[in-house]
PDB file of C-alpha atoms in Angstrom:
ATOM      1  CA  MET A   1      -0.169  -0.460   0.530  1.00 90.00           C
ATOM      2  CA  PHE A   2       2.782   2.455   0.643  1.00 97.00           C
ATOM      3  CA  GLU A   3       4.832   1.840  -1.866  1.00 96.00           C
ATOM      4  CA  THR A   4       1.927   2.504  -4.784  1.00 97.00           C
ATOM      5  CA  ASP A   5      -0.418   4.790  -2.995  1.00 98.00           C
ATOM      6  CA  GLY A   6       2.587   6.629  -0.619  1.00 98.00           C
ATOM      7  CA  TYR A   7       0.571   6.460   2.809  1.00 98.00           C
ATOM      8  CA  VAL A   8      -1.041   4.253   5.029  1.00 98.00           C
ATOM      9  CA  ILE A   9      -3.259   3.876   7.834  1.00 98.00           C
ATOM     10  CA  PHE A  10      -2.730   2.634  11.977  1.00 98.00           C
ATOM     11  CA  ARG A  11      -5.539   2.564  13.520  1.00 98.00           C
ATOM     12  CA  ASP A  12      -6.355   2.416  17.598  1.00 98.00           C
ATOM     13  CA  VAL A  13      -2.174   3.182  17.513  1.00 99.00           C
ATOM     14  CA  ILE A  14      -2.241   6.229  21.043  1.00 98.00           C
ATOM     15  CA  ASP A  15      -4.620   5.134  23.772  1.00 98.00           C
ATOM     16  CA  GLN A  16      -7.324   7.748  24.664  1.00 98.00           C
ATOM     17  CA  ASP A  17      -5.766   9.196  27.808  1.00 98.00           C
ATOM     18  CA  LEU A  18      -2.810   9.859  26.423  1.00 98.00           C
ATOM     19  CA  ILE A  19      -5.349  11.965  23.539  1.00 98.00           C
ATOM     20  CA  LYS A  20      -7.077  13.490  25.450  1.00 98.00           C
ATOM     21  CA  GLU A  21      -3.162  14.873  27.088  1.00 98.00           C
ATOM     22  CA  VAL A  22      -2.847  16.324  23.577  1.00 98.00           C
ATOM     23  CA  ASN A  23      -5.356  17.616  23.666  1.00 98.00           C
ATOM     24  CA  ASP A  24      -5.341  19.512  26.922  1.00 98.00           C
ATOM     25  CA  HIS A  25      -1.463  19.837  25.958  1.00 98.00           C
ATOM     26  CA  VAL A  26      -2.973  21.737  22.114  1.00 98.00           C
ATOM     27  CA  GLU A  27      -4.846  24.243  25.160  1.00 98.00           C
ATOM     28  CA  TRP A  28      -1.932  24.552  27.044  1.00 98.00           C
ATOM     29  CA  LEU A  29      -0.030  25.547  24.149  1.00 98.00           C
ATOM     30  CA  GLN A  30      -2.452  27.902  22.523  1.00 97.00           C
ATOM     31  CA  ALA A  31      -2.465  29.553  26.127  1.00 97.00           C
ATOM     32  CA  ARG A  32       0.441  30.687  26.268  1.00 97.00           C
ATOM     33  CA  HIS A  33       0.995  31.576  22.172  1.00 97.00           C
ATOM     34  CA  PRO A  34      -1.833  33.598  21.833  1.00 97.00           C
ATOM     35  CA  GLU A  35      -0.060  35.465  18.965  1.00 97.00           C
ATOM     36  CA  VAL A  36       0.338  31.953  17.484  1.00 97.00           C
ATOM     37  CA  ARG A  37      -2.575  30.885  14.934  1.00 96.00           C
ATOM     38  CA  PRO A  38      -3.289  27.712  16.176  1.00 96.00           C
ATOM     39  CA  GLU A  39      -2.599  26.013  12.848  1.00 95.00           C
ATOM     40  CA  GLN A  40       1.283  27.180  13.135  1.00 95.00           C
ATOM     41  CA  LEU A  41       1.792  25.331  16.947  1.00 97.00           C
ATOM     42  CA  GLY A  42       5.523  23.962  15.001  1.00 95.00           C
ATOM     43  CA  HIS A  43       8.530  22.646  16.066  1.00 96.00           C
ATOM     44  CA  ILE A  44      10.168  26.256  17.565  1.00 96.00           C
ATOM     45  CA  TYR A  45       8.165  25.676  20.512  1.00 97.00           C
ATOM     46  CA  LEU A  46       9.296  21.793  20.658  1.00 97.00           C
ATOM     47  CA  ARG A  47      12.599  21.527  21.894  1.00 96.00           C
ATOM     48  CA  ASP A  48      11.570  23.433  26.069  1.00 97.00           C
ATOM     49  CA  ASP A  49       8.776  20.584  26.474  1.00 98.00           C
ATOM     50  CA  PRO A  50       8.526  18.075  27.559  1.00 98.00           C
ATOM     51  CA  PHE A  51       5.469  16.670  26.730  1.00 98.00           C
ATOM     52  CA  TRP A  52       5.744  17.185  23.551  1.00 98.00           C
ATOM     53  CA  VAL A  53       9.220  15.503  22.935  1.00 98.00           C
ATOM     54  CA  ARG A  54       7.537  12.237  25.211  1.00 98.00           C
ATOM     55  CA  LEU A  55       4.862  12.054  22.669  1.00 98.00           C
ATOM     56  CA  VAL A  56       7.045  11.675  19.604  1.00 98.00           C
ATOM     57  CA  SER A  57       9.729   9.618  21.320  1.00 98.00           C
ATOM     58  CA  ASP A  58       6.687   7.256  22.439  1.00 98.00           C
ATOM     59  CA  ASP A  59       7.034   3.476  21.617  1.00 98.00           C
ATOM     60  CA  ARG A  60       4.541   2.843  20.084  1.00 98.00           C
ATOM     61  CA  LEU A  61       4.813   5.969  17.656  1.00 98.00           C
ATOM     62  CA  VAL A  62       8.656   5.458  16.815  1.00 99.00           C
ATOM     63  CA  ASP A  63       7.628   1.160  16.151  1.00 98.00           C
ATOM     64  CA  ILE A  64       5.769   3.013  12.704  1.00 98.00           C
ATOM     65  CA  ALA A  65       8.716   5.094  11.820  1.00 98.00           C
ATOM     66  CA  GLU A  66      11.225   2.043  12.434  1.00 98.00           C
ATOM     67  CA  LYS A  67       9.014  -0.031   9.801  1.00 98.00           C
ATOM     68  CA  PHE A  68       9.856   1.966   7.132  1.00 98.00           C
ATOM     69  CA  ILE A  69      13.153   4.244   7.622  1.00 98.00           C
ATOM     70  CA  GLY A  70      14.798   1.375   9.681  1.00 98.00           C
ATOM     71  CA  PRO A  71      15.956   1.243  13.041  1.00 98.00           C
ATOM     72  CA  ASP A  72      18.316   3.946  13.638  1.00 98.00           C
ATOM     73  CA  ILE A  73      16.175   7.120  14.280  1.00 99.00           C
ATOM     74  CA  ALA A  74      15.787  10.500  15.133  1.00 98.00           C
ATOM     75  CA  LEU A  75      13.421  13.881  14.900  1.00 98.00           C
ATOM     76  CA  PHE A  76      13.118  16.349  12.117  1.00 98.00           C
ATOM     77  CA  ALA A  77      10.159  18.129  13.458  1.00 98.00           C
ATOM     78  CA  SER A  78       6.966  18.082  14.723  1.00 98.00           C
ATOM     79  CA  HIS A  79       3.389  20.437  13.780  1.00 98.00           C
ATOM     80  CA  TYR A  80       0.458  20.658  15.763  1.00 98.00           C
ATOM     81  CA  ILE A  81      -2.394  21.997  12.836  1.00 97.00           C
ATOM     82  CA  SER A  82      -5.368  22.574  14.591  1.00 97.00           C
ATOM     83  CA  LYS A  83      -8.060  23.905  13.350  1.00 97.00           C
ATOM     84  CA  PRO A  84     -10.522  25.612  14.978  1.00 97.00           C
ATOM     85  CA  PRO A  85     -14.526  25.230  13.991  1.00 98.00           C
ATOM     86  CA  TYR A  86     -15.294  27.863  11.390  1.00 97.00           C
ATOM     87  CA  SER A  87     -12.242  29.483  10.466  1.00 95.00           C
ATOM     88  CA  GLY A  88      -9.676  27.172  10.254  1.00 96.00           C
ATOM     89  CA  GLN A  89      -7.183  27.308   7.350  1.00 96.00           C
ATOM     90  CA  PRO A  90      -6.796  25.418   4.139  1.00 95.00           C
ATOM     91  CA  VAL A  91      -3.833  23.752   3.921  1.00 92.00           C
ATOM     92  CA  LEU A  92      -3.639  24.421  -0.354  1.00 94.00           C
ATOM     93  CA  TRP A  93      -1.622  21.159  -2.440  1.00 94.00           C
ATOM     94  CA  HIS A  94       1.359  20.944  -1.986  1.00 94.00           C
ATOM     95  CA  GLN A  95       4.981  17.921  -0.731  1.00 96.00           C
ATOM     96  CA  ASP A  96       6.508  18.457   2.076  1.00 95.00           C
ATOM     97  CA  ALA A  97      10.108  17.528   0.386  1.00 95.00           C
ATOM     98  CA  ALA A  98       9.288  20.711  -1.628  1.00 94.00           C
ATOM     99  CA  PHE A  99      10.174  22.472   1.695  1.00 93.00           C
ATOM    100  CA  TRP A 100      12.684  20.605   3.993  1.00 96.00           C
ATOM    101  CA  PRO A 101      16.744  21.242   4.317  1.00 97.00           C
ATOM    102  CA  LEU A 102      17.206  16.661   4.306  1.00 98.00           C
ATOM    103  CA  ASP A 103      19.875  16.063   2.853  1.00 98.00           C
ATOM    104  CA  PRO A 104      19.459  12.606   1.362  1.00 98.00           C
ATOM    105  CA  MET A 105      14.991  13.539   1.482  1.00 97.00           C
ATOM    106  CA  GLU A 106      14.669  10.182   3.504  1.00 98.00           C
ATOM    107  CA  VAL A 107      11.268  10.992   5.691  1.00 98.00           C
ATOM    108  CA  VAL A 108       8.502   9.854   6.664  1.00 98.00           C
ATOM    109  CA  THR A 109       5.439  11.508   8.600  1.00 98.00           C
ATOM    110  CA  LEU A 110       3.532  10.570  10.959  1.00 98.00           C
ATOM    111  CA  TRP A 111      -0.191  11.805  11.820  1.00 98.00           C
ATOM    112  CA  LEU A 112      -1.313  11.939  14.945  1.00 98.00           C
ATOM    113  CA  ALA A 113      -5.431  12.431  15.032  1.00 98.00           C
ATOM    114  CA  VAL A 114      -5.937  14.824  17.761  1.00 98.00           C
ATOM    115  CA  ASP A 115      -9.208  14.851  16.983  1.00 98.00           C
ATOM    116  CA  HIS A 116     -11.704  12.965  14.619  1.00 98.00           C
ATOM    117  CA  SER A 117     -11.239  14.114  11.431  1.00 98.00           C
ATOM    118  CA  THR A 118     -13.357  14.007   8.395  1.00 98.00           C
ATOM    119  CA  PRO A 119     -13.711  16.249   4.568  1.00 98.00           C
ATOM    120  CA  GLU A 120     -16.395  18.610   7.329  1.00 97.00           C
ATOM    121  CA  ASN A 121     -13.736  19.632   9.349  1.00 98.00           C
ATOM    122  CA  GLY A 122     -10.991  19.754   6.476  1.00 97.00           C
ATOM    123  CA  CYS A 123      -9.469  16.281   6.891  1.00 97.00           C
ATOM    124  CA  VAL A 124      -5.987  15.820   5.395  1.00 97.00           C
ATOM    125  CA  ARG A 125      -6.788  14.398   1.493  1.00 98.00           C
ATOM    126  CA  VAL A 126      -3.610  12.939  -0.789  1.00 98.00           C
ATOM    127  CA  ILE A 127      -4.092  11.579  -4.067  1.00 97.00           C
ATOM    128  CA  PRO A 128      -2.624   8.829  -4.472  1.00 98.00           C
ATOM    129  CA  GLY A 129       0.740   6.949  -5.893  1.00 96.00           C
ATOM    130  CA  SER A 130       1.813  10.972  -6.445  1.00 96.00           C
ATOM    131  CA  HIS A 131       4.602   9.915  -4.489  1.00 97.00           C
ATOM    132  CA  ARG A 132       5.981   8.273  -7.603  1.00 94.00           C
ATOM    133  CA  SER A 133       7.099  11.753  -9.774  1.00 91.00           C
ATOM    134  CA  ALA A 134       9.775  14.080  -8.750  1.00 89.00           C
ATOM    135  CA  VAL A 135       9.251  17.274  -6.726  1.00 91.00           C
ATOM    136  CA  ALA A 136       7.284  20.486  -7.925  1.00 90.00           C
ATOM    137  CA  GLY A 137       7.994  23.456  -7.785  1.00 86.00           C
ATOM    138  CA  MET A 138       6.649  26.022  -4.854  1.00 87.00           C
ATOM    139  CA  ARG A 139       4.121  29.205  -5.886  1.00 92.00           C
ATOM    140  CA  ASP A 140       3.198  31.794  -3.552  1.00 91.00           C
ATOM    141  CA  ASN A 141      -0.682  31.911  -3.429  1.00 93.00           C
ATOM    142  CA  THR A 142      -2.137  35.291  -1.243  1.00 85.00           C
ATOM    143  CA  ASP A 143      -5.895  34.938  -3.112  1.00 87.00           C
ATOM    144  CA  VAL A 144      -7.251  32.339   0.140  1.00 89.00           C
ATOM    145  CA  GLU A 145      -5.307  32.363   3.332  1.00 89.00           C
ATOM    146  CA  SER A 146      -3.626  29.295   4.399  1.00 89.00           C
ATOM    147  CA  VAL A 147      -1.494  27.609   6.691  1.00 93.00           C
ATOM    148  CA  LEU A 148       1.280  27.079   4.483  1.00 88.00           C
ATOM    149  CA  GLY A 149       0.905  30.571   1.358  1.00 85.00           C
ATOM    150  CA  LYS A 150       2.039  28.281  -0.863  1.00 90.00           C
ATOM    151  CA  GLU A 151       0.527  25.774  -3.164  1.00 90.00           C
ATOM    152  CA  ILE A 152       2.265  23.705  -5.954  1.00 91.00           C
ATOM    153  CA  ALA A 153       3.032  25.244  -9.138  1.00 90.00           C
ATOM    154  CA  VAL A 154       1.247  22.021 -11.282  1.00 91.00           C
ATOM    155  CA  GLU A 155      -2.261  21.406 -11.305  1.00 93.00           C
ATOM    156  CA  VAL A 156      -4.162  18.972  -9.251  1.00 95.00           C
ATOM    157  CA  ASP A 157      -6.686  16.321 -10.247  1.00 95.00           C
ATOM    158  CA  GLU A 158      -8.115  17.329  -7.217  1.00 94.00           C
ATOM    159  CA  ALA A 159     -11.533  13.225  -8.517  1.00 97.00           C
ATOM    160  CA  GLN A 160      -8.502  11.084  -7.277  1.00 98.00           C
ATOM    161  CA  ALA A 161      -7.978  13.114  -3.984  1.00 98.00           C
ATOM    162  CA  VAL A 162      -8.792  10.658  -0.854  1.00 98.00           C
ATOM    163  CA  ASP A 163      -9.317  12.130   2.164  1.00 98.00           C
ATOM    164  CA  MET A 164      -8.093  10.606   5.290  1.00 98.00           C
ATOM    165  CA  VAL A 165     -10.661   9.823   7.808  1.00 98.00           C
ATOM    166  CA  LEU A 166      -9.322   9.556  11.038  1.00 98.00           C
ATOM    167  CA  ALA A 167     -10.537   9.270  14.317  1.00 98.00           C
ATOM    168  CA  PRO A 168      -8.494  10.049  17.327  1.00 98.00           C
ATOM    169  CA  GLY A 169      -5.282   8.111  17.917  1.00 98.00           C
ATOM    170  CA  ASP A 170      -5.733   6.947  14.831  1.00 99.00           C
ATOM    171  CA  VAL A 171      -2.037   7.518  12.635  1.00 98.00           C
ATOM    172  CA  GLU A 172      -1.521   7.964   9.117  1.00 98.00           C
ATOM    173  CA  VAL A 173       2.002   7.903   7.911  1.00 98.00           C
ATOM    174  CA  HIS A 174       2.733   9.203   4.361  1.00 98.00           C
ATOM    175  CA  HIS A 175       5.185  10.275   1.436  1.00 98.00           C
ATOM    176  CA  PRO A 176       7.624  13.369   1.557  1.00 97.00           C
ATOM    177  CA  ASN A 177       6.782  13.339  -2.306  1.00 97.00           C
ATOM    178  CA  ILE A 178       3.293  12.561  -2.008  1.00 97.00           C
ATOM    179  CA  VAL A 179       0.649  16.018  -3.248  1.00 97.00           C
ATOM    180  CA  HIS A 180      -1.370  16.297  -0.711  1.00 97.00           C
ATOM    181  CA  GLY A 181      -3.492  18.849   1.415  1.00 96.00           C
ATOM    182  CA  SER A 182      -6.643  20.105   3.137  1.00 96.00           C
ATOM    183  CA  THR A 183      -9.765  22.745   3.062  1.00 96.00           C
ATOM    184  CA  ALA A 184     -11.070  25.187   5.275  1.00 96.00           C
ATOM    185  CA  ASN A 185     -12.697  24.126   8.306  1.00 98.00           C
ATOM    186  CA  THR A 186     -16.113  25.292   8.222  1.00 96.00           C
ATOM    187  CA  SER A 187     -17.486  23.211  10.698  1.00 98.00           C
ATOM    188  CA  PRO A 188     -18.430  23.395  14.923  1.00 98.00           C
ATOM    189  CA  HIS A 189     -15.802  20.879  15.671  1.00 98.00           C
ATOM    190  CA  ARG A 190     -12.446  21.809  15.980  1.00 98.00           C
ATOM    191  CA  ARG A 191      -9.924  19.456  14.024  1.00 98.00           C
ATOM    192  CA  CYS A 192      -6.504  19.152  15.030  1.00 98.00           C
ATOM    193  CA  GLY A 193      -3.716  17.240  14.209  1.00 98.00           C
ATOM    194  CA  LEU A 194      -0.017  15.837  14.858  1.00 98.00           C
ATOM    195  CA  THR A 195       2.028  15.591  12.197  1.00 98.00           C
ATOM    196  CA  ILE A 196       5.905  14.442  13.170  1.00 98.00           C
ATOM    197  CA  ARG A 197       8.839  13.804  10.502  1.00 98.00           C
ATOM    198  CA  TYR A 198      11.539  10.676  11.570  1.00 98.00           C
ATOM    199  CA  ILE A 199      14.328  10.735   9.616  1.00 98.00           C
ATOM    200  CA  PRO A 200      16.990   8.021   9.451  1.00 98.00           C
ATOM    201  CA  THR A 201      19.482   8.907  11.401  1.00 98.00           C
ATOM    202  CA  SER A 202      21.918   9.165   8.262  1.00 98.00           C
ATOM    203  CA  THR A 203      19.847  11.660   6.751  1.00 98.00           C
ATOM    204  CA  ARG A 204      22.084  15.187   7.314  1.00 98.00           C
ATOM    205  CA  ILE A 205      19.025  18.218   8.234  1.00 98.00           C
ATOM    206  CA  THR A 206      21.662  21.707   6.343  1.00 98.00           C
ATOM    207  CA  ASP A 207      19.805  23.858   7.545  1.00 98.00           C
ATOM    208  CA  PRO A 208      22.358  26.547   9.367  1.00 97.00           C
ATOM    209  CA  GLU A 209      21.012  26.154  12.637  1.00 97.00           C
ATOM    210  CA  SER A 210      22.627  23.403  14.326  1.00 97.00           C
ATOM    211  CA  PRO A 211      21.531  22.066  15.947  1.00 98.00           C
ATOM    212  CA  TYR A 212      18.057  22.314  14.447  1.00 98.00           C
ATOM    213  CA  PRO A 213      14.586  22.933  16.868  1.00 97.00           C
ATOM    214  CA  SER A 214      13.278  20.032  17.234  1.00 98.00           C
ATOM    215  CA  ALA A 215      15.885  17.525  16.225  1.00 98.00           C
ATOM    216  CA  PHE A 216      15.848  14.805  19.205  1.00 98.00           C
ATOM    217  CA  HIS A 217      17.668  11.428  19.000  1.00 98.00           C
ATOM    218  CA  LEU A 218      15.773   8.962  19.924  1.00 98.00           C
ATOM    219  CA  ARG A 219      17.018   5.259  18.798  1.00 98.00           C
ATOM    220  CA  GLY A 220      19.583   3.530  17.466  1.00 98.00           C
ATOM    221  CA  GLU A 221      23.189   5.297  16.166  1.00 98.00           C
ATOM    222  CA  PRO A 222      22.885   9.054  17.170  1.00 98.00           C
ATOM    223  CA  GLY A 223      24.310   9.033  13.039  1.00 98.00           C
ATOM    224  CA  VAL A 224      24.979  12.468  11.366  1.00 98.00           C
ATOM    225  CA  ASN A 225      23.270  15.168  12.908  1.00 98.00           C
ATOM    226  CA  SER A 226      23.444  17.442  16.512  1.00 98.00           C
ATOM    227  CA  TYR A 227      20.270  17.374  18.723  1.00 98.00           C
ATOM    228  CA  GLN A 228      18.872  18.775  21.172  1.00 98.00           C
ATOM    229  CA  PRO A 229      19.616  17.942  24.542  1.00 98.00           C
ATOM    230  CA  ARG A 230      15.626  16.457  25.593  1.00 98.00           C
ATOM    231  CA  PRO A 231      14.522  19.009  28.396  1.00 98.00           C
ATOM    232  CA  GLU A 232      13.720  18.555  32.145  1.00 97.00           C
ATOM    233  CA  TYR A 233      10.475  18.461  33.004  1.00 98.00           C
ATOM    234  CA  VAL A 234      10.223  22.028  36.073  1.00 98.00           C
ATOM    235  CA  GLU A 235       6.948  21.999  37.073  1.00 97.00           C
ATOM    236  CA  GLY A 236       5.451  25.102  36.957  1.00 96.00           C
ATOM    237  CA  ARG A 237       7.349  25.437  33.302  1.00 97.00           C
ATOM    238  CA  HIS A 238       6.095  23.291  31.741  1.00 98.00           C
ATOM    239  CA  PHE A 239       3.386  21.375  30.389  1.00 98.00           C
ATOM    240  CA  PRO A 240       1.868  18.814  33.033  1.00 98.00           C
ATOM    241  CA  PHE A 241       1.412  15.347  32.417  1.00 98.00           C
ATOM    242  CA  THR A 242       1.713  11.825  33.122  1.00 97.00           C
ATOM    243  CA  GLY A 243       4.837  10.692  34.707  1.00 95.00           C
ATOM    244  CA  ALA A 244       6.217  14.474  34.750  1.00 96.00           C
TER     245      ALA A 244
END
C-alpha cells in the first residue's frame, strides 16, 4: 500500500488517556502563545517542552516509523495543525519534500489524529501514487488565507483525491513526495492533528541552525546530526503530564 499509494493508515495507535493529555497540551500551548494561529504551533516550541518530546518518543509511534526508515531514528520536526471551528485555514496542495532541509530526502511523516478528522472539518486529502513523481516547484498563493501561503505549481486532479478519515489516536503515514492538502474547516468541530517527521540518522539536516530546534535522537545510532538535549520537566513552567 505505502509503496503503491504513498500512504497508509494505522488505527488505534495511541490510547485515549494520552489523547486527552494531547488535547490539554494543545490548549496549554494556545494559552501560552495567543499571538500564534492554532494551525502554526510548530517545531520551534518543541525543544523546551518535555511532554511534546515524550509524545514523539512514544514507542508506539517510533515503532511505526521504524517500519519505514529503519532502526536508527531521529526527530526532524513536529507541528500541531489545529483548525478551529468555522475559521480553520486550508492547507493548499503541496509536497513536503519541497520545503525541507534534508539530504537525502529520506523521511517519513506520521500524522496523529487528536480529533475526529473528516471531510467536513478539513481532513487531510492525498493524491494516491503521486509520490512516484518528482518534486514539483511551489508558488505563492495570497488569494486565500492558508497555513503554508504556498501551493504546488502544477495542476492537481482533485477527482483523484482520497480523504483521510481518522479517529482520535489513529495515525496516517505518508511519503515526503506525495501531493496532499486539506480544505478549510467550516464545521462547528475543531480538527487537530500532530505531524511528526522522523528521519533515519543517516539523513543530514542541512539547515544552518545546528542543532535544529526540533532535532532529537530517539533510537539506535546517533548518525550525522547534532541534537537538542532532552528538556528537564520543571513544575510550573512546563505542561504537567502523567509521569512528568
